[in-house]
mmCIF file of C-alpha atoms in Angstrom:
data_model
loop_
_atom_site.group_PDB
_atom_site.id
_atom_site.type_symbol
_atom_site.label_atom_id
_atom_site.label_comp_id
_atom_site.label_asym_id
_atom_site.label_seq_id
_atom_site.Cartn_x
_atom_site.Cartn_y
_atom_site.Cartn_z
ATOM 1 C CA MET Z 1 -17.238 -23.567 -24.353
ATOM 2 C CA ARG Z 2 -14.848 -20.644 -25.567
ATOM 3 C CA GLY Z 3 -16.622 -17.479 -25.610
ATOM 4 C CA ARG Z 4 -16.293 -13.720 -25.092
ATOM 5 C CA LEU Z 5 -13.571 -14.462 -22.352
ATOM 6 C CA ALA Z 6 -11.293 -16.393 -24.696
ATOM 7 C CA GLY Z 7 -7.830 -15.152 -24.394
ATOM 8 C CA LYS Z 8 -8.791 -12.712 -21.739
ATOM 9 C CA THR Z 9 -7.055 -12.569 -18.485
ATOM 10 C CA VAL Z 10 -9.320 -12.511 -15.227
ATOM 11 C CA LEU Z 11 -8.075 -11.805 -11.823
ATOM 12 C CA ILE Z 12 -10.091 -13.307 -8.908
ATOM 13 C CA THR Z 13 -9.645 -12.726 -5.112
ATOM 14 C CA GLY Z 14 -10.741 -15.207 -2.771
ATOM 15 C CA ALA Z 15 -10.027 -17.744 -5.466
ATOM 16 C CA ALA Z 16 -9.074 -20.620 -3.261
ATOM 17 C CA ARG Z 17 -12.357 -22.155 -2.748
ATOM 18 C CA GLY Z 18 -16.177 -21.742 -3.046
ATOM 19 C CA ILE Z 19 -17.656 -19.151 -5.318
ATOM 20 C CA GLY Z 20 -13.992 -17.911 -6.546
ATOM 21 C CA ALA Z 21 -12.825 -21.316 -7.296
ATOM 22 C CA ASP Z 22 -15.857 -22.353 -9.351
ATOM 23 C CA THR Z 23 -15.882 -19.008 -11.143
ATOM 24 C CA ALA Z 24 -12.293 -19.652 -11.975
ATOM 25 C CA ARG Z 25 -12.915 -23.200 -13.273
ATOM 26 C CA LEU Z 26 -15.853 -22.081 -15.430
ATOM 27 C CA ALA Z 27 -13.950 -18.887 -16.755
ATOM 28 C CA ALA Z 28 -11.051 -21.167 -17.622
ATOM 29 C CA ALA Z 29 -13.749 -23.398 -19.683
ATOM 30 C CA HIS Z 30 -14.794 -20.238 -21.548
ATOM 31 C CA GLY Z 31 -11.002 -19.960 -22.570
ATOM 32 C CA ALA Z 32 -9.903 -17.232 -19.821
ATOM 33 C CA ARG Z 33 -6.508 -17.102 -18.420
ATOM 34 C CA LEU Z 34 -6.732 -16.950 -14.565
ATOM 35 C CA ALA Z 35 -4.727 -15.169 -11.942
ATOM 36 C CA LEU Z 36 -5.952 -16.909 -8.692
ATOM 37 C CA VAL Z 37 -5.330 -14.670 -5.530
ATOM 38 C CA GLY Z 38 -6.095 -15.781 -1.888
ATOM 39 C CA LEU Z 39 -4.822 -16.718 1.258
ATOM 40 C CA GLU Z 40 -4.630 -20.537 1.291
ATOM 41 C CA PRO Z 41 -1.448 -21.361 -0.827
ATOM 42 C CA LEU Z 42 -1.906 -25.164 -1.031
ATOM 43 C CA LEU Z 43 -5.460 -24.730 -2.368
ATOM 44 C CA LEU Z 44 -4.350 -22.001 -4.889
ATOM 45 C CA ARG Z 45 -1.617 -24.004 -6.217
ATOM 46 C CA GLU Z 46 -3.945 -27.166 -6.672
ATOM 47 C CA LEU Z 47 -6.641 -25.189 -8.598
ATOM 48 C CA ALA Z 48 -3.707 -23.514 -10.780
ATOM 49 C CA ALA Z 49 -2.496 -26.915 -11.605
ATOM 50 C CA GLU Z 50 -6.088 -27.985 -12.227
ATOM 51 C CA LEU Z 51 -6.656 -25.057 -14.736
ATOM 52 C CA THR Z 52 -3.358 -25.364 -16.446
ATOM 53 C CA GLY Z 53 -2.809 -27.347 -19.698
ATOM 54 C CA GLY Z 54 -4.596 -28.410 -22.922
ATOM 55 C CA GLY Z 55 -4.208 -24.541 -23.913
ATOM 56 C CA ARG Z 56 -5.384 -23.260 -20.606
ATOM 57 C CA GLU Z 57 -3.240 -21.103 -18.219
ATOM 58 C CA ALA Z 58 -3.539 -20.166 -14.637
ATOM 59 C CA ALA Z 59 -1.069 -18.491 -12.024
ATOM 60 C CA TRP Z 60 -1.600 -18.251 -8.457
ATOM 61 C CA PHE Z 61 -0.513 -15.607 -5.925
ATOM 62 C CA GLU Z 62 -0.864 -15.445 -2.082
ATOM 63 C CA ALA Z 63 -2.260 -12.058 -1.087
ATOM 64 C CA ASP Z 64 -4.455 -10.802 1.814
ATOM 65 C CA VAL Z 65 -6.721 -8.232 0.056
ATOM 66 C CA THR Z 66 -6.435 -5.962 3.135
ATOM 67 C CA ASP Z 67 -2.699 -5.614 2.234
ATOM 68 C CA SER Z 68 -1.913 -3.302 -0.527
ATOM 69 C CA ALA Z 69 1.505 -4.376 -0.844
ATOM 70 C CA ALA Z 70 0.635 -7.973 -1.153
ATOM 71 C CA LEU Z 71 -2.047 -7.287 -3.774
ATOM 72 C CA ALA Z 72 0.594 -5.008 -5.761
ATOM 73 C CA GLY Z 73 2.827 -8.105 -6.009
ATOM 74 C CA ALA Z 74 0.073 -10.144 -7.231
ATOM 75 C CA VAL Z 75 -0.704 -7.660 -9.857
ATOM 76 C CA ALA Z 76 2.895 -7.493 -10.909
ATOM 77 C CA GLY Z 77 3.048 -11.184 -11.048
ATOM 78 C CA THR Z 78 -0.011 -11.239 -13.265
ATOM 79 C CA LEU Z 79 1.295 -8.699 -15.659
ATOM 80 C CA GLU Z 80 4.780 -10.271 -15.907
ATOM 81 C CA ARG Z 81 2.926 -13.709 -16.659
ATOM 82 C CA PHE Z 82 0.152 -12.474 -18.946
ATOM 83 C CA GLU Z 83 0.922 -8.858 -19.876
ATOM 84 C CA GLY Z 84 -2.460 -7.418 -18.836
ATOM 85 C CA ILE Z 85 -5.566 -7.775 -16.735
ATOM 86 C CA ASP Z 86 -9.048 -7.632 -18.825
ATOM 87 C CA ALA Z 87 -11.278 -8.409 -15.770
ATOM 88 C CA VAL Z 88 -11.369 -8.492 -12.059
ATOM 89 C CA VAL Z 89 -13.650 -10.475 -9.770
ATOM 90 C CA ALA Z 90 -13.260 -8.790 -6.107
ATOM 91 C CA ASN Z 91 -14.702 -11.880 -4.402
ATOM 92 C CA ALA Z 92 -12.778 -12.120 -1.179
ATOM 93 C CA GLY Z 93 -15.050 -12.158 1.586
ATOM 94 C CA VAL Z 94 -15.561 -13.251 5.324
ATOM 95 C CA ALA Z 95 -18.507 -13.178 7.950
ATOM 96 C CA SER Z 96 -17.939 -12.887 11.585
ATOM 97 C CA LEU Z 97 -20.137 -14.366 14.223
ATOM 98 C CA GLY Z 98 -22.169 -12.806 16.695
ATOM 99 C CA THR Z 99 -23.774 -9.084 17.580
ATOM 100 C CA VAL Z 100 -22.178 -5.915 18.254
ATOM 101 C CA ALA Z 101 -23.166 -5.961 21.747
ATOM 102 C CA THR Z 102 -21.491 -9.341 22.578
ATOM 103 C CA GLY Z 103 -19.363 -10.016 19.535
ATOM 104 C CA ASP Z 104 -15.502 -9.461 18.951
ATOM 105 C CA ILE Z 105 -15.014 -6.205 17.724
ATOM 106 C CA GLU Z 106 -11.950 -7.149 16.089
ATOM 107 C CA ALA Z 107 -13.739 -9.790 14.062
ATOM 108 C CA LEU Z 108 -16.438 -7.131 13.015
ATOM 109 C CA ALA Z 109 -13.912 -4.828 11.910
ATOM 110 C CA ARG Z 110 -12.036 -7.662 9.914
ATOM 111 C CA THR Z 111 -15.324 -8.325 8.314
ATOM 112 C CA VAL Z 112 -15.645 -4.794 7.069
ATOM 113 C CA GLN Z 113 -11.737 -4.737 6.196
ATOM 114 C CA VAL Z 114 -11.791 -7.608 4.040
ATOM 115 C CA ASN Z 115 -15.518 -7.233 2.405
ATOM 116 C CA LEU Z 116 -15.415 -3.545 1.708
ATOM 117 C CA ILE Z 117 -11.705 -2.150 2.124
ATOM 118 C CA GLY Z 118 -10.313 -5.222 0.567
ATOM 119 C CA VAL Z 119 -12.422 -4.576 -2.595
ATOM 120 C CA MET Z 120 -11.359 -0.913 -2.476
ATOM 121 C CA ARG Z 121 -7.508 -1.967 -2.474
ATOM 122 C CA THR Z 122 -8.280 -4.597 -5.008
ATOM 123 C CA VAL Z 123 -9.682 -1.863 -7.366
ATOM 124 C CA ALA Z 124 -6.869 0.624 -6.629
ATOM 125 C CA ALA Z 125 -4.109 -2.141 -7.354
ATOM 126 C CA THR Z 126 -5.638 -3.025 -10.814
ATOM 127 C CA THR Z 127 -6.891 0.246 -12.252
ATOM 128 C CA THR Z 128 -3.816 1.018 -14.330
ATOM 129 C CA PRO Z 129 -3.857 -2.327 -16.448
ATOM 130 C CA MET Z 130 -7.638 -2.330 -16.498
ATOM 131 C CA ILE Z 131 -7.825 1.136 -17.916
ATOM 132 C CA ALA Z 132 -5.302 0.000 -20.398
ATOM 133 C CA ALA Z 133 -7.429 -3.111 -21.353
ATOM 134 C CA ARG Z 134 -10.767 -1.141 -21.082
ATOM 135 C CA GLY Z 135 -11.731 -3.829 -18.680
ATOM 136 C CA HIS Z 136 -14.723 -5.081 -16.515
ATOM 137 C CA TYR Z 137 -14.896 -5.142 -12.762
ATOM 138 C CA LEU Z 138 -17.267 -7.450 -10.889
ATOM 139 C CA LEU Z 139 -17.507 -6.550 -7.125
ATOM 140 C CA VAL Z 140 -19.166 -8.938 -4.912
ATOM 141 C CA SER Z 141 -21.748 -7.466 -2.762
ATOM 142 C CA SER Z 142 -24.818 -9.515 -1.457
ATOM 143 C CA THR Z 143 -28.316 -9.572 -0.969
ATOM 144 C CA ALA Z 144 -27.492 -8.195 2.588
ATOM 145 C CA ALA Z 145 -26.796 -4.761 0.750
ATOM 146 C CA PHE Z 146 -30.600 -4.538 0.447
ATOM 147 C CA ALA Z 147 -31.888 -6.284 3.704
ATOM 148 C CA ALA Z 148 -30.550 -5.889 7.183
ATOM 149 C CA LEU Z 149 -30.192 -8.905 9.281
ATOM 150 C CA PRO Z 150 -29.613 -9.513 13.004
ATOM 151 C CA GLY Z 151 -26.161 -10.877 13.793
ATOM 152 C CA MET Z 152 -24.806 -9.491 10.435
ATOM 153 C CA ALA Z 153 -24.090 -5.985 11.046
ATOM 154 C CA ALA Z 154 -20.561 -5.734 9.947
ATOM 155 C CA TYR Z 155 -21.272 -7.894 7.007
ATOM 156 C CA CYS Z 156 -24.568 -5.837 5.798
ATOM 157 C CA ALA Z 157 -22.622 -2.567 6.244
ATOM 158 C CA ALA Z 158 -19.607 -3.957 4.231
ATOM 159 C CA LYS Z 159 -21.850 -5.339 1.355
ATOM 160 C CA ALA Z 160 -23.931 -2.137 1.248
ATOM 161 C CA GLY Z 161 -20.849 -0.219 1.091
ATOM 162 C CA VAL Z 162 -19.386 -2.549 -1.935
ATOM 163 C CA GLU Z 163 -22.699 -1.678 -3.935
ATOM 164 C CA HIS Z 164 -22.565 1.935 -3.388
ATOM 165 C CA PHE Z 165 -18.631 1.990 -3.976
ATOM 166 C CA GLY Z 166 -19.428 0.167 -7.478
ATOM 167 C CA ASN Z 167 -22.028 2.633 -8.242
ATOM 168 C CA ALA Z 168 -19.383 5.620 -7.612
ATOM 169 C CA LEU Z 169 -16.505 3.702 -9.237
ATOM 170 C CA ARG Z 170 -18.630 3.339 -12.447
ATOM 171 C CA LEU Z 171 -19.060 6.841 -12.889
ATOM 172 C CA GLU Z 172 -15.300 7.405 -12.257
ATOM 173 C CA LEU Z 173 -14.114 4.798 -14.789
ATOM 174 C CA ALA Z 174 -16.659 5.461 -17.506
ATOM 175 C CA HIS Z 175 -14.577 7.772 -19.529
ATOM 176 C CA HIS Z 176 -11.843 5.067 -19.664
ATOM 177 C CA GLY Z 177 -14.104 2.898 -21.201
ATOM 178 C CA VAL Z 178 -14.030 0.555 -18.018
ATOM 179 C CA THR Z 179 -17.209 -0.956 -16.773
ATOM 180 C CA VAL Z 180 -18.310 -2.078 -13.267
ATOM 181 C CA GLY Z 181 -20.851 -4.519 -12.225
ATOM 182 C CA THR Z 182 -22.014 -5.594 -8.722
ATOM 183 C CA ALA Z 183 -22.925 -9.138 -7.660
ATOM 184 C CA HIS Z 184 -25.527 -9.781 -5.313
ATOM 185 C CA PRO Z 185 -25.659 -13.431 -4.350
ATOM 186 C CA GLY Z 186 -28.262 -14.737 -1.636
ATOM 187 C CA TRP Z 187 -27.524 -17.650 0.358
ATOM 188 C CA ILE Z 188 -24.929 -19.731 -1.581
ATOM 189 C CA ASP Z 189 -24.052 -23.502 -0.510
ATOM 190 C CA THR Z 190 -20.537 -22.258 0.430
ATOM 191 C CA ASP Z 191 -18.272 -23.179 3.459
ATOM 192 C CA LEU Z 192 -19.573 -19.836 4.997
ATOM 193 C CA VAL Z 193 -23.125 -20.649 4.908
ATOM 194 C CA ARG Z 194 -22.553 -24.385 5.802
ATOM 195 C CA ASP Z 195 -20.369 -23.403 8.750
ATOM 196 C CA ALA Z 196 -23.162 -20.965 9.967
ATOM 197 C CA ARG Z 197 -25.824 -23.763 9.707
ATOM 198 C CA ALA Z 198 -23.552 -26.323 11.540
ATOM 199 C CA ASP Z 199 -22.514 -23.724 14.256
ATOM 200 C CA LEU Z 200 -25.786 -21.951 15.113
ATOM 201 C CA PRO Z 201 -29.147 -23.447 15.527
ATOM 202 C CA SER Z 202 -30.619 -20.013 15.676
ATOM 203 C CA PHE Z 203 -29.321 -19.526 12.065
ATOM 204 C CA ARG Z 204 -31.037 -22.649 10.916
ATOM 205 C CA ALA Z 205 -34.110 -21.455 12.597
ATOM 206 C CA ALA Z 206 -34.119 -18.064 11.030
ATOM 207 C CA LEU Z 207 -33.547 -19.379 7.736
ATOM 208 C CA GLY Z 208 -36.431 -21.446 7.692
ATOM 209 C CA ARG Z 209 -38.721 -18.632 8.532
ATOM 210 C CA MET Z 210 -37.253 -16.420 5.716
ATOM 211 C CA PRO Z 211 -39.828 -15.747 2.947
ATOM 212 C CA TRP Z 212 -39.145 -16.308 -0.845
ATOM 213 C CA PRO Z 213 -36.731 -15.500 -2.167
ATOM 214 C CA VAL Z 214 -34.394 -14.918 0.641
ATOM 215 C CA GLY Z 215 -34.975 -18.195 2.369
ATOM 216 C CA SER Z 216 -33.390 -20.378 -0.351
ATOM 217 C CA ILE Z 217 -29.832 -21.704 -0.825
ATOM 218 C CA THR Z 218 -28.318 -21.604 -4.310
ATOM 219 C CA SER Z 219 -25.481 -24.013 -5.451
ATOM 220 C CA VAL Z 220 -22.060 -22.763 -6.125
ATOM 221 C CA ASP Z 221 -22.206 -23.893 -9.344
ATOM 222 C CA ARG Z 222 -25.192 -21.781 -10.352
ATOM 223 C CA CYS Z 223 -23.598 -18.860 -8.587
ATOM 224 C CA ALA Z 224 -20.380 -19.231 -10.788
ATOM 225 C CA ARG Z 225 -22.414 -19.573 -13.891
ATOM 226 C CA ALA Z 226 -24.152 -16.010 -12.928
ATOM 227 C CA PHE Z 227 -20.748 -14.595 -12.218
ATOM 228 C CA VAL Z 228 -19.071 -15.651 -15.593
ATOM 229 C CA ARG Z 229 -22.218 -14.649 -17.458
ATOM 230 C CA GLY Z 230 -21.882 -11.230 -15.869
ATOM 231 C CA LEU Z 231 -18.307 -11.002 -16.984
ATOM 232 C CA GLU Z 232 -19.043 -11.943 -20.541
ATOM 233 C CA ARG Z 233 -21.996 -9.311 -20.718
ATOM 234 C CA ARG Z 234 -20.182 -6.783 -18.638
ATOM 235 C CA GLY Z 235 -23.301 -6.660 -16.693
ATOM 236 C CA ARG Z 236 -24.388 -3.947 -14.190
ATOM 237 C CA ARG Z 237 -26.042 -6.168 -11.706
ATOM 238 C CA VAL Z 238 -25.692 -9.818 -11.159
ATOM 239 C CA TYR Z 239 -28.264 -11.420 -8.931
ATOM 240 C CA VAL Z 240 -28.003 -14.978 -7.573
ATOM 241 C CA PRO Z 241 -30.748 -16.289 -7.848
ATOM 242 C CA ARG Z 242 -32.172 -13.722 -10.309
ATOM 243 C CA SER Z 243 -35.337 -13.403 -8.110
ATOM 244 C CA ILE Z 244 -32.927 -11.441 -5.732
ATOM 245 C CA ALA Z 245 -33.839 -8.594 -8.038
ATOM 246 C CA VAL Z 246 -37.107 -8.139 -6.180
ATOM 247 C CA VAL Z 247 -35.449 -7.724 -2.906
ATOM 248 C CA GLN Z 248 -33.548 -4.760 -4.419
ATOM 249 C CA ALA Z 249 -36.692 -3.208 -5.770
ATOM 250 C CA LEU Z 250 -38.584 -3.622 -2.473
ATOM 251 C CA ARG Z 251 -35.414 -2.407 -0.404
ATOM 252 C CA THR Z 252 -37.171 0.705 0.895
ATOM 253 C CA VAL Z 253 -40.139 -1.330 2.128
ATOM 254 C CA ILE Z 254 -38.042 -3.971 3.595
ATOM 255 C CA ASN Z 255 -36.160 -1.415 5.418
ATOM 256 C CA SER Z 256 -38.954 0.658 6.678
ATOM 257 C CA ARG Z 257 -40.493 0.391 10.071
ATOM 258 C CA LEU Z 258 -43.425 -1.673 8.784
ATOM 259 C CA GLY Z 259 -41.031 -4.010 6.865
ATOM 260 C CA GLY Z 260 -38.812 -4.572 9.845
ATOM 261 C CA ALA Z 261 -41.509 -5.131 12.314
ATOM 262 C CA ALA Z 262 -41.795 -8.897 11.422
ATOM 263 C CA VAL Z 263 -38.111 -9.253 11.767
ATOM 264 C CA THR Z 264 -37.890 -7.326 15.132
ATOM 265 C CA ARG Z 265 -40.409 -9.876 16.605
ATOM 266 C CA GLN Z 266 -38.535 -12.731 15.594
ATOM 267 C CA SER Z 267 -35.216 -11.129 16.768
ATOM 268 C CA ARG Z 268 -36.275 -10.846 20.395
ATOM 269 C CA GLU Z 269 -36.250 -14.629 20.290
ATOM 270 C CA LEU Z 270 -33.541 -15.453 18.119
ATOM 271 C CA VAL Z 271 -30.797 -12.830 18.841
ATOM 272 C CA PRO Z 272 -30.235 -14.099 22.455
ATOM 273 C CA ARG Z 273 -30.145 -17.478 21.391
ATOM 274 C CA MET Z 274 -27.647 -16.673 18.825
ATOM 275 C CA GLU Z 275 -25.520 -14.798 21.211
ATOM 276 C CA ALA Z 276 -25.281 -17.665 23.571
ATOM 277 C CA GLU Z 277 -24.468 -20.061 20.864
ATOM 278 C CA VAL Z 278 -21.521 -17.831 19.603
ATOM 279 C CA ALA Z 279 -20.324 -17.519 23.212
ATOM 280 C CA GLU Z 280 -20.152 -21.378 23.514
ATOM 281 C CA LEU Z 281 -18.431 -21.699 20.246
ATOM 282 C CA GLY Z 282 -15.550 -19.808 21.502
ATOM 283 C CA ARG Z 283 -14.566 -18.400 18.013
ATOM 284 C CA ALA Z 284 -15.662 -15.371 15.785
ATOM 285 C CA PHE Z 285 -15.606 -17.217 12.432
ATOM 286 C CA GLY Z 286 -16.765 -20.437 10.791
ATOM 287 C CA ALA Z 287 -14.588 -23.297 11.067
ATOM 288 C CA HIS Z 288 -13.649 -23.474 7.517
ATOM 289 C CA SER Z 289 -13.000 -19.744 7.026
ATOM 290 C CA ALA Z 290 -9.410 -18.585 6.243
ATOM 291 C CA GLU Z 291 -9.606 -16.647 9.314
ATOM 292 C CA GLU Z 292 -9.788 -19.685 11.400
ATOM 293 C CA VAL Z 293 -7.839 -22.277 8.824
ATOM 294 C CA GLY Z 294 -4.678 -19.820 8.949
ATOM 295 C CA ARG Z 295 -4.343 -19.759 12.670
#
């Protein structure tokens, strides 16, 4: 399966599990060398061992994307091992539970710090080697950048920020030959989505009422394939599934007063239910989130 990534070094944040791990596996199958960055050293070590051998190479680095010094160490280690960085997948992300009115403000702030500021710090830490390689960035945004949902205020804000950060970054780096893409997954069958479905009956009810294409759940494998295809083609946009492009095209209508009317009607019922469910849980992140596992 060797292709355009053969011999290229790809640095992935949030690589320990889910989309990051599966993207690493598929990129390795396409001949890439992997720098795996994340918060869960045991999982990172196991994945690096899995992706090493038979002509494949992988290294892992424990780093929080909100910590520039830790990211600098991961980048230095990558350059020492592989002598360059050809692509970066800024994938690390979290989603807090609850609304602004009743949720944990520190969890809301952490969501923005990881999902948006973490992307900025990842890019800042890698621009020098990426300019040298005329590389490609894939910044992971979301369908949430196009459509607001109650209970996801911080997540929506962060992902919308990633999209527009990517748009500006693309202009800043174009003269260096560096390209920038943004990825916009819908609901992917990750721990994040599974935890939300398990924790919150109100989320399950809301998901069941969502129209096509935002009401469906996509496999992690399909998402990883779209990401790797985006890396190989140096794509400007990656939609998972591809029908999410419709949501972007209709974003003005979706976020208009008319478009929001139906969501508002449902929110009057579902938001109080969700707030009560989160209060009963007694935690601000999903059970399998690195924010909870690391405690």
